[in-house]
Amino acid sequence: MCTLEKRGSVFVLTLTSENDEQHRLNPTLLSSLLAALNQINSQATAASALVTTAQGRFFCNGFDFRWARAAADPHAARIRLRAMSDSLRPVLAALFSLPIPTVAAVSGHAAAAGAVFALAHDHVLMRGDRGVLYMPEVDLGITLPDYFAAVVREKVAAARDVVLAGKKVRADEAVEMGVVRSAHDSAEGAVEAAMRLGEELTRRKWVGEAYVEIRKSLFPEVTEVLGLAPKSIVSKI
Amino acid sequence: MCSLEKRGNVWVLTLAGDDPEHRLNQTLIDSLTSALSRLASHATPGSVLLTTANGKFFSNGFDLAWARAASSSSAATDRLQFLVDSLKPVIAALLSLPMPTIAAVNGHASAAGFILAISHDYVLMRGDRGVLYMPEVDLGLPLPEYFTAVMRSKLKSPAVLRDLVLGGAKMKAAEAVKAGIVDSAHDSEERTVEAAMRLGEELARRKWVGEVYAEIRKSLYPVACTSLALTQKAIVSKI
């Protein structure tokens, strides 16, 4: 599950641990994320920003394979996996369509779908004392959904090392790779820095409608694969 | 001609033969094609391909001398086009090969020879001599569409692309490492191949499922794959 609160002008979306400390993405968490993002979208103003984080040692450990494997047979398990993959797509589309800057404070491991969710934010901050970004698909022998590949291609210059070599990337390496903006001593440190960044960004008072279109134009492959069409907007000049 | 031998888990493909520049003509291209198709059918989890060459050239590109030896200039153009078309399935085979691929660039790699090198997943290069070079701008030749597609997929920096393709820059290994084209530079040809073998053994230990590996690679390079007419295959996951 996740909670949404507003601290000053910053929306804080937190993946919570009551049922699963790894915050694996199952239908419950996915629909709760989608509802929260829709709520943010309807309440956003020119002076807001989003910080997404999680409780505990995990940011998000990907899709909930436990739930998929608990299905009656392998066929049903694949249908469940497919359902989660189909449900994350609109969550990322909602995140990508938010008319405000988005910041992920990666408070621990972010793997597979969890890494993609983190990378889909405009800015990624990460704790440096523990936790890795990891795309395990090549190790697990599963291919990437098209939108995973698009996010990694457009957000990670060293995509080969991450998806084709299954490299576990620590915060300091991720900073060097240009994937993570800054590494911090602890989860709290990462969240505090993300809050400061969020507040700083809100002071720019960017026009949300234009901000979204600029984001989409920067990442055309992600935009296309998520089914988001570019919108032409009348400039205020 | 090229030879293919297996050392441990690593298949070593070596460009050899009488031409020290390993220019890509019909004989060499056919030999590469059959080596790669043999490899694709013999792949097992843990297989790796290492491509290198004998001497001070990796490959100096298409055999322009053969093309120019044609009876007329239009026949020469046809010969060149024939080589362009023949290499395309080789590059497609590399990008869909169900195992990790490493190029150990033992010397000059230019034009089609450069494209052949960067179509591997990892590129290691000797640092004491040899350059990477796209001479088309100097020669007044246009680039085949799949050359640019492969370069755009593999070389992410606009400045690097400009220098190489539009500037005809000759890059030594150290610069190529900085430019993100080459993974590491080594003291000599032998050291380069040794390092490539070590990397190959390391990758072999991961025992990746080749079929999935190839699909993940293709999903990384959609522009190159479209140009090479490689489509994504849906694979049933083994979860």
Coordinates of C-alpha atoms in Angstrom, one line a residue:
Chain A
M1 CA 0.0 0.0 0.0
C2 CA 1.0 3.6 -0.2
T3 CA 0.2 6.8 1.6
L4 CA 0.0 10.3 0.2
E5 CA 0.5 13.4 2.3
K6 CA 1.4 17.0 1.6
R7 CA 4.4 18.6 3.4
G8 CA 4.3 22.3 2.5
S9 CA 4.0 22.4 -1.2
V10 CA 5.4 19.0 -1.8
F11 CA 3.3 15.8 -2.3
V12 CA 5.0 12.9 -0.5
L13 CA 4.1 9.4 -1.8
T14 CA 5.4 6.7 0.4
L15 CA 5.3 2.9 -0.2
T16 CA 4.4 1.5 3.1
S17 CA 5.5 -1.8 4.7
E18 CA 2.5 -3.2 6.6
N19 CA 2.0 -6.2 4.3
D20 CA 5.3 -6.4 2.5
E21 CA 8.6 -4.7 3.4
Q22 CA 9.8 -5.2 -0.2
H23 CA 6.9 -3.2 -1.6
R24 CA 6.5 -5.7 -4.4
L25 CA 4.1 -4.4 -7.0
N26 CA 0.9 -6.5 -6.9
P27 CA -2.6 -5.4 -8.0
T28 CA -3.3 -3.9 -4.6
L29 CA -0.2 -1.7 -4.5
L30 CA -0.5 -0.8 -8.2
S31 CA -4.1 0.4 -7.9
S32 CA -3.3 2.3 -4.8
L33 CA -0.4 4.0 -6.7
L34 CA -2.6 4.8 -9.6
A35 CA -5.2 6.4 -7.3
A36 CA -2.6 8.5 -5.5
L37 CA -1.1 9.7 -8.8
N38 CA -4.5 10.6 -10.1
Q39 CA -5.3 12.5 -6.9
I40 CA -2.0 14.4 -7.2
N41 CA -2.8 15.3 -10.8
S42 CA -6.1 16.8 -9.8
Q43 CA -4.6 18.8 -6.9
A44 CA -1.4 19.9 -8.5
T45 CA -0.7 23.6 -8.9
A46 CA 2.2 25.5 -10.4
A47 CA 3.9 25.4 -7.0
S48 CA 4.0 21.7 -6.3
A49 CA 6.3 18.8 -6.7
L50 CA 6.2 15.1 -6.0
V51 CA 8.7 13.1 -3.8
T52 CA 8.2 9.4 -3.9
T53 CA 9.9 7.2 -1.3
A54 CA 9.4 4.0 0.7
Q55 CA 9.7 2.7 4.2
G56 CA 12.5 0.4 5.1
R57 CA 15.4 -1.3 3.3
F58 CA 13.6 -1.7 0.0
F59 CA 12.4 1.0 -2.3
C60 CA 10.6 -1.6 -4.4
N61 CA 11.6 -5.1 -5.3
G62 CA 9.6 -5.4 -8.6
F63 CA 6.5 -7.3 -9.5
D64 CA 5.1 -9.6 -6.8
F65 CA 6.3 -13.0 -8.2
R66 CA 5.0 -14.7 -5.0
W67 CA 1.5 -13.7 -6.0
A68 CA 2.0 -14.8 -9.6
R69 CA 3.5 -18.2 -8.5
A70 CA 0.6 -18.7 -6.1
A71 CA -1.7 -19.2 -9.1
A72 CA -3.2 -22.6 -9.8
D73 CA -0.8 -23.5 -12.6
P74 CA 2.0 -22.0 -14.7
H75 CA -0.4 -20.7 -17.3
A76 CA -2.4 -18.8 -14.6
A77 CA 0.9 -17.6 -13.1
R78 CA 1.9 -16.0 -16.5
I79 CA -1.5 -14.4 -16.7
R80 CA -1.0 -12.8 -13.3
L81 CA 2.5 -11.6 -14.3
R82 CA 1.0 -10.2 -17.4
A83 CA -1.7 -8.5 -15.4
M84 CA 0.8 -6.8 -13.2
S85 CA 2.8 -5.7 -16.2
D86 CA -0.3 -4.3 -17.8
S87 CA -1.2 -2.5 -14.6
L88 CA 2.1 -0.8 -14.1
R89 CA 1.9 0.7 -17.5
P90 CA -0.9 3.2 -16.6
V91 CA 0.9 3.9 -13.3
L92 CA 4.0 5.0 -15.2
A93 CA 1.8 6.9 -17.7
A94 CA 0.2 8.8 -14.8
L95 CA 3.6 9.6 -13.3
F96 CA 4.9 10.7 -16.7
S97 CA 1.8 12.9 -17.1
L98 CA 2.0 14.7 -13.8
P99 CA 2.2 18.4 -14.4
I100 CA 4.8 18.9 -11.7
P101 CA 8.5 17.9 -11.2
T102 CA 8.9 14.4 -9.8
V103 CA 11.6 13.2 -7.5
A104 CA 12.3 9.6 -6.4
A105 CA 14.1 9.2 -3.1
V106 CA 15.4 5.7 -3.5
S107 CA 15.6 4.5 0.1
G108 CA 16.8 1.0 -0.6
H109 CA 16.9 -1.7 -3.2
A110 CA 15.1 -0.9 -6.4
A111 CA 14.9 -3.9 -8.7
A112 CA 13.2 -4.7 -12.0
A113 CA 9.8 -3.0 -12.1
G114 CA 10.8 -1.1 -8.9
A115 CA 13.9 0.3 -10.7
V116 CA 11.8 1.2 -13.7
F117 CA 9.4 3.0 -11.4
A118 CA 12.2 5.0 -9.8
L119 CA 13.8 5.8 -13.1
A120 CA 10.5 7.1 -14.5
H121 CA 10.8 10.1 -12.1
D122 CA 12.5 13.3 -13.3
H123 CA 15.1 13.2 -10.6
V124 CA 16.4 10.2 -8.7
L125 CA 18.2 10.5 -5.4
M126 CA 19.5 7.5 -3.6
R127 CA 20.9 6.4 -0.3
G128 CA 24.6 5.5 -0.6
D129 CA 25.1 3.3 2.5
R130 CA 23.1 0.4 1.1
G131 CA 20.8 -0.6 -1.7
V132 CA 21.3 -1.2 -5.4
L133 CA 19.5 -0.5 -8.7
Y134 CA 19.2 -3.9 -10.4
M135 CA 17.5 -5.2 -13.5
P136 CA 17.6 -9.0 -12.9
E137 CA 15.7 -10.1 -16.0
V138 CA 18.8 -11.4 -17.9
D139 CA 19.7 -13.4 -14.8
L140 CA 16.2 -14.7 -14.4
G141 CA 15.8 -15.5 -18.1
I142 CA 12.9 -13.3 -18.8
T143 CA 12.5 -10.6 -21.4
L144 CA 11.7 -7.0 -20.7
P145 CA 8.2 -5.5 -21.3
D146 CA 8.6 -2.9 -24.1
Y147 CA 8.1 0.0 -21.7
F148 CA 10.8 -1.2 -19.3
A149 CA 13.3 -1.3 -22.3
A150 CA 12.1 2.2 -23.4
V151 CA 12.6 3.7 -19.9
V152 CA 16.1 2.2 -19.5
R153 CA 17.1 3.2 -23.1
E154 CA 16.1 6.8 -22.6
K155 CA 17.2 7.3 -19.0
V156 CA 20.3 5.2 -18.7
A157 CA 23.3 5.8 -21.0
A158 CA 25.0 2.6 -19.7
A159 CA 21.9 0.6 -20.5
R160 CA 24.0 -2.3 -21.7
D161 CA 25.6 -2.8 -18.3
V162 CA 22.3 -2.5 -16.5
V163 CA 20.0 -4.7 -18.6
L164 CA 22.3 -6.9 -20.7
A165 CA 24.8 -7.6 -17.9
G166 CA 22.5 -7.5 -14.9
K167 CA 24.9 -5.1 -13.1
K168 CA 23.9 -4.2 -9.5
V169 CA 24.5 -0.5 -9.4
R170 CA 25.3 1.1 -6.1
A171 CA 24.4 4.8 -5.5
D172 CA 27.9 6.1 -6.1
E173 CA 28.2 4.2 -9.4
A174 CA 24.7 5.4 -10.4
V175 CA 25.8 9.0 -9.8
E176 CA 28.8 8.4 -12.0
M177 CA 26.6 6.9 -14.7
G178 CA 24.4 10.0 -14.6
V179 CA 21.4 8.0 -13.5
V180 CA 21.2 9.2 -10.0
R181 CA 21.5 12.9 -9.1
S182 CA 23.1 12.4 -5.7
A183 CA 23.9 9.8 -3.1
H184 CA 23.2 10.2 0.6
D185 CA 24.4 8.7 3.9
S186 CA 21.1 7.1 4.9
A187 CA 17.5 6.7 3.8
E188 CA 16.6 9.7 5.9
G189 CA 19.4 11.7 4.2
A190 CA 18.1 10.9 0.8
V191 CA 14.5 11.8 1.7
E192 CA 15.6 15.1 3.3
A193 CA 17.6 16.0 0.2
A194 CA 14.7 15.0 -2.0
M195 CA 12.4 17.3 0.0
R196 CA 14.8 20.2 -0.3
L197 CA 15.0 19.6 -4.1
G198 CA 11.3 19.3 -4.3
E199 CA 10.8 22.6 -2.5
E200 CA 13.4 24.3 -4.6
L201 CA 11.7 23.1 -7.8
T202 CA 8.3 24.4 -6.5
R203 CA 9.8 27.9 -6.3
R204 CA 10.3 27.9 -10.0
K205 CA 6.5 27.9 -10.4
W206 CA 6.7 26.2 -13.8
V207 CA 3.5 26.0 -15.9
G208 CA 2.4 22.4 -15.5
E209 CA 0.9 21.9 -18.9
A210 CA 4.1 23.0 -20.6
Y211 CA 6.3 21.0 -18.1
V212 CA 4.5 17.8 -19.0
E213 CA 4.9 18.4 -22.8
I214 CA 8.6 19.2 -22.4
R215 CA 9.1 16.0 -20.4
K216 CA 7.3 14.0 -23.0
S217 CA 9.3 15.6 -25.9
L218 CA 12.5 14.6 -24.1
F219 CA 11.6 11.0 -23.8
P220 CA 9.7 10.2 -27.0
E221 CA 10.1 6.5 -26.9
V222 CA 8.7 6.2 -23.4
T223 CA 5.9 8.6 -24.3
E224 CA 5.0 6.5 -27.3
V225 CA 5.2 3.1 -25.6
L226 CA 3.0 4.4 -22.7
G227 CA 0.4 5.5 -25.2
L228 CA 0.8 9.2 -24.3
A229 CA 0.4 11.5 -27.3
P230 CA 2.2 14.8 -27.4
K231 CA -0.2 17.7 -27.1
S232 CA 0.3 21.0 -28.8
I233 CA -0.4 23.7 -26.4
V234 CA -0.8 27.4 -27.0
S235 CA 2.2 29.2 -25.8
K236 CA 1.6 32.1 -23.4
I237 CA 4.0 34.4 -25.2
Chain B
M1 CA 38.5 -16.2 -44.5
C2 CA 37.8 -16.7 -40.8
S3 CA 38.4 -19.5 -38.4
L4 CA 36.2 -20.6 -35.5
E5 CA 37.5 -22.5 -32.5
K6 CA 36.2 -23.2 -29.0
R7 CA 38.5 -22.3 -26.0
G8 CA 36.7 -23.4 -22.9
N9 CA 33.3 -21.7 -23.1
V10 CA 34.4 -19.0 -25.5
W11 CA 34.1 -19.4 -29.2
V12 CA 36.9 -17.5 -30.9
L13 CA 36.2 -16.2 -34.4
T14 CA 39.4 -15.0 -36.0
L15 CA 39.6 -13.1 -39.3
A16 CA 42.6 -14.6 -41.0
G17 CA 43.8 -15.3 -44.5
D18 CA 46.1 -13.8 -47.1
D19 CA 44.8 -10.2 -46.9
P20 CA 46.5 -8.6 -43.9
E21 CA 43.8 -5.9 -43.9
H22 CA 40.9 -8.4 -43.7
R23 CA 38.9 -6.4 -46.2
L24 CA 35.4 -7.6 -46.4
N25 CA 34.8 -9.2 -49.7
Q26 CA 32.4 -12.0 -50.7
T27 CA 34.7 -14.8 -49.5
L28 CA 35.2 -13.3 -46.0
I29 CA 31.6 -12.3 -45.7
D30 CA 30.4 -15.8 -46.6
S31 CA 32.8 -17.3 -44.2
L32 CA 31.5 -15.0 -41.4
T33 CA 27.9 -15.7 -42.3
S34 CA 28.4 -19.5 -42.0
A35 CA 30.5 -19.2 -38.8
L36 CA 27.8 -17.1 -37.1
S37 CA 25.0 -19.4 -38.2
R38 CA 26.9 -22.4 -36.9
L39 CA 27.4 -20.6 -33.6
A40 CA 23.7 -19.7 -33.3
S41 CA 22.8 -23.3 -33.6
H42 CA 25.5 -24.5 -31.2
A43 CA 24.8 -21.9 -28.5
T44 CA 24.3 -23.3 -25.0
P45 CA 23.9 -21.3 -21.7
G46 CA 27.4 -20.0 -21.0
S47 CA 28.5 -19.7 -24.6
V48 CA 30.3 -16.5 -25.5
L49 CA 31.7 -15.2 -28.8
L50 CA 35.0 -13.4 -29.1
T51 CA 35.9 -12.0 -32.4
T52 CA 39.4 -10.9 -33.3
A53 CA 41.8 -10.9 -36.2
N54 CA 45.5 -11.7 -37.0
G55 CA 48.0 -8.9 -37.5
K56 CA 47.7 -5.2 -37.3
F57 CA 44.3 -4.8 -38.8
F58 CA 41.0 -5.9 -37.3
S59 CA 39.3 -5.1 -40.6
N60 CA 39.8 -2.3 -43.0
G61 CA 36.3 -2.3 -44.4
F62 CA 34.9 -3.4 -47.7
D63 CA 37.2 -4.6 -50.4
L64 CA 37.1 -1.4 -52.4
A65 CA 39.9 -2.7 -54.6
W66 CA 37.7 -5.5 -55.8
A67 CA 34.8 -3.2 -56.4
R68 CA 37.1 -0.8 -58.4
A69 CA 38.4 -3.6 -60.5
A70 CA 35.0 -3.9 -62.2
S71 CA 34.8 -3.1 -65.9
S72 CA 32.9 0.2 -65.5
S73 CA 32.1 2.7 -62.7
S74 CA 28.5 1.5 -62.6
A75 CA 29.7 -2.1 -62.3
A76 CA 31.9 -0.9 -59.5
T77 CA 29.0 0.7 -57.7
D78 CA 27.0 -2.5 -58.1
R79 CA 29.9 -4.5 -56.6
L80 CA 30.0 -2.1 -53.6
Q81 CA 26.3 -2.3 -53.2
F82 CA 26.6 -6.1 -53.3
L83 CA 29.1 -6.0 -50.4
V84 CA 26.8 -3.6 -48.5
D85 CA 23.9 -6.0 -48.9
S86 CA 26.0 -9.1 -48.1
L87 CA 27.3 -7.7 -44.8
K88 CA 23.8 -6.7 -43.6
P89 CA 22.8 -10.3 -42.5
V90 CA 26.2 -10.7 -40.8
I91 CA 25.4 -7.6 -38.6
A92 CA 21.9 -8.8 -38.1
A93 CA 23.2 -12.2 -37.0
L94 CA 25.5 -10.6 -34.5
L95 CA 22.7 -8.5 -33.0
S96 CA 20.5 -11.6 -32.6
L97 CA 23.2 -14.1 -31.6
P98 CA 22.0 -15.9 -28.5
M99 CA 25.1 -15.3 -26.4
P100 CA 27.2 -12.4 -25.3
T101 CA 29.6 -11.1 -27.9
I102 CA 33.0 -9.4 -27.5
A103 CA 35.2 -7.8 -30.1
A104 CA 39.0 -7.8 -29.4
V105 CA 40.1 -5.1 -31.8
N106 CA 43.7 -6.0 -32.5
G107 CA 44.4 -3.1 -34.9
H108 CA 42.8 -0.7 -37.3
A109 CA 39.0 -1.0 -37.7
S110 CA 37.6 1.2 -40.3
A111 CA 34.4 1.7 -42.2
A112 CA 32.5 -1.7 -42.4
G113 CA 35.3 -3.1 -40.1
F114 CA 34.3 -0.5 -37.5
I115 CA 30.6 -1.4 -37.8
L116 CA 31.5 -5.0 -37.4
A117 CA 33.4 -4.3 -34.2
I118 CA 30.8 -2.1 -32.6
S119 CA 28.0 -4.6 -33.4
H120 CA 29.5 -6.7 -30.6
D121 CA 28.2 -6.2 -27.0
Y122 CA 31.7 -5.4 -25.7
V123 CA 34.6 -3.8 -27.5
L124 CA 38.2 -4.1 -26.2
M125 CA 41.0 -2.6 -28.1
R126 CA 44.8 -2.5 -28.2
G127 CA 46.1 0.8 -27.1
D128 CA 49.6 0.8 -28.6
R129 CA 48.5 1.1 -32.2
G130 CA 45.4 1.0 -34.4
V131 CA 42.6 3.4 -34.9
L132 CA 38.9 3.4 -35.3
Y133 CA 38.0 5.4 -38.4
M134 CA 34.9 6.1 -40.5
P135 CA 36.5 7.3 -43.8
E136 CA 33.3 7.8 -45.8
V137 CA 33.3 11.5 -45.5
D138 CA 37.0 11.6 -46.7
L139 CA 36.2 9.2 -49.5
G140 CA 33.0 10.9 -50.6
L141 CA 30.9 7.8 -50.0
P142 CA 27.5 7.8 -48.5
L143 CA 26.8 5.6 -45.5
P144 CA 24.6 2.6 -45.8
E145 CA 21.5 3.1 -43.7
Y146 CA 22.2 0.2 -41.4
F147 CA 25.7 1.7 -40.6
T148 CA 24.1 4.8 -39.3
A149 CA 21.4 2.9 -37.5
V150 CA 24.0 0.8 -35.7
M151 CA 26.1 3.8 -34.8
R152 CA 23.1 5.7 -33.5
S153 CA 22.1 2.7 -31.4
K154 CA 25.6 2.2 -30.0
L155 CA 27.2 5.6 -29.8
K156 CA 25.1 7.8 -27.5
S157 CA 27.0 11.0 -27.7
P158 CA 26.1 13.5 -30.4
A159 CA 29.6 14.9 -30.3
V160 CA 31.3 11.5 -30.7
L161 CA 29.0 10.8 -33.7
R162 CA 29.9 14.1 -35.3
D163 CA 33.6 13.7 -34.8
L164 CA 33.6 10.2 -36.1
V165 CA 31.2 10.3 -39.0
L166 CA 31.1 14.0 -40.0
G167 CA 34.7 14.8 -39.0
G168 CA 36.4 11.6 -40.1
A169 CA 38.3 11.5 -36.8
K170 CA 40.8 8.7 -36.3
M171 CA 40.4 7.5 -32.8
K172 CA 43.0 5.6 -30.8
A173 CA 41.9 3.3 -28.1
A174 CA 42.3 5.7 -25.2
E175 CA 40.1 8.3 -26.9
A176 CA 37.6 5.6 -27.9
V177 CA 37.4 4.6 -24.2
K178 CA 36.7 8.2 -23.3
A179 CA 34.1 8.5 -26.1
G180 CA 32.3 5.4 -24.7
I181 CA 32.9 3.3 -27.9
V182 CA 35.5 1.0 -26.4
D183 CA 35.2 -0.6 -23.0
S184 CA 39.0 -0.9 -22.3
A185 CA 42.3 -0.3 -23.9
H186 CA 45.3 -2.8 -23.6
D187 CA 49.0 -2.7 -24.1
S188 CA 49.3 -5.1 -27.0
E189 CA 47.3 -7.3 -29.3
E190 CA 48.0 -10.3 -27.0
R191 CA 46.9 -8.4 -23.9
T192 CA 43.7 -7.3 -25.7
V193 CA 42.8 -10.9 -26.5
E194 CA 43.7 -12.1 -23.0
A195 CA 41.5 -9.5 -21.4
A196 CA 38.7 -10.4 -23.9
M197 CA 39.1 -14.0 -22.9
R198 CA 38.9 -13.2 -19.2
L199 CA 35.7 -11.1 -19.8
G200 CA 34.4 -14.0 -21.9
E201 CA 34.9 -16.5 -19.2
E202 CA 33.4 -14.1 -16.7
L203 CA 30.3 -13.7 -18.8
A204 CA 30.1 -17.4 -19.5
R205 CA 29.8 -18.1 -15.8
R206 CA 26.5 -16.1 -15.7
K207 CA 25.0 -18.9 -17.9
W208 CA 22.4 -16.7 -19.3
V209 CA 19.6 -18.1 -21.4
G210 CA 20.7 -17.3 -24.9
E211 CA 17.3 -16.8 -26.5
V212 CA 16.3 -14.3 -23.8
Y213 CA 19.7 -12.6 -23.9
A214 CA 19.2 -12.0 -27.7
E215 CA 15.7 -10.5 -27.1
I216 CA 16.9 -8.2 -24.3
R217 CA 19.8 -7.0 -26.6
K218 CA 17.3 -6.3 -29.4
S219 CA 15.1 -4.4 -27.0
L220 CA 18.1 -2.2 -26.3
Y221 CA 18.8 -1.3 -29.9
P222 CA 15.4 -0.7 -31.7
V223 CA 16.8 1.7 -34.3
A224 CA 19.5 -0.8 -35.4
C225 CA 17.0 -3.7 -35.3
T226 CA 14.4 -1.9 -37.4
S227 CA 17.1 -1.1 -40.0
L228 CA 18.3 -4.7 -40.0
A229 CA 14.7 -6.1 -40.2
L230 CA 15.0 -7.8 -36.8
T231 CA 11.8 -8.1 -35.0
Q232 CA 11.2 -8.8 -31.3
K233 CA 10.1 -12.3 -30.6
A234 CA 7.7 -13.0 -27.7
I235 CA 9.2 -15.5 -25.4
V236 CA 7.1 -17.4 -22.9
S237 CA 8.7 -16.7 -19.5
K238 CA 9.7 -19.6 -17.3
I239 CA 8.6 -18.0 -14.1

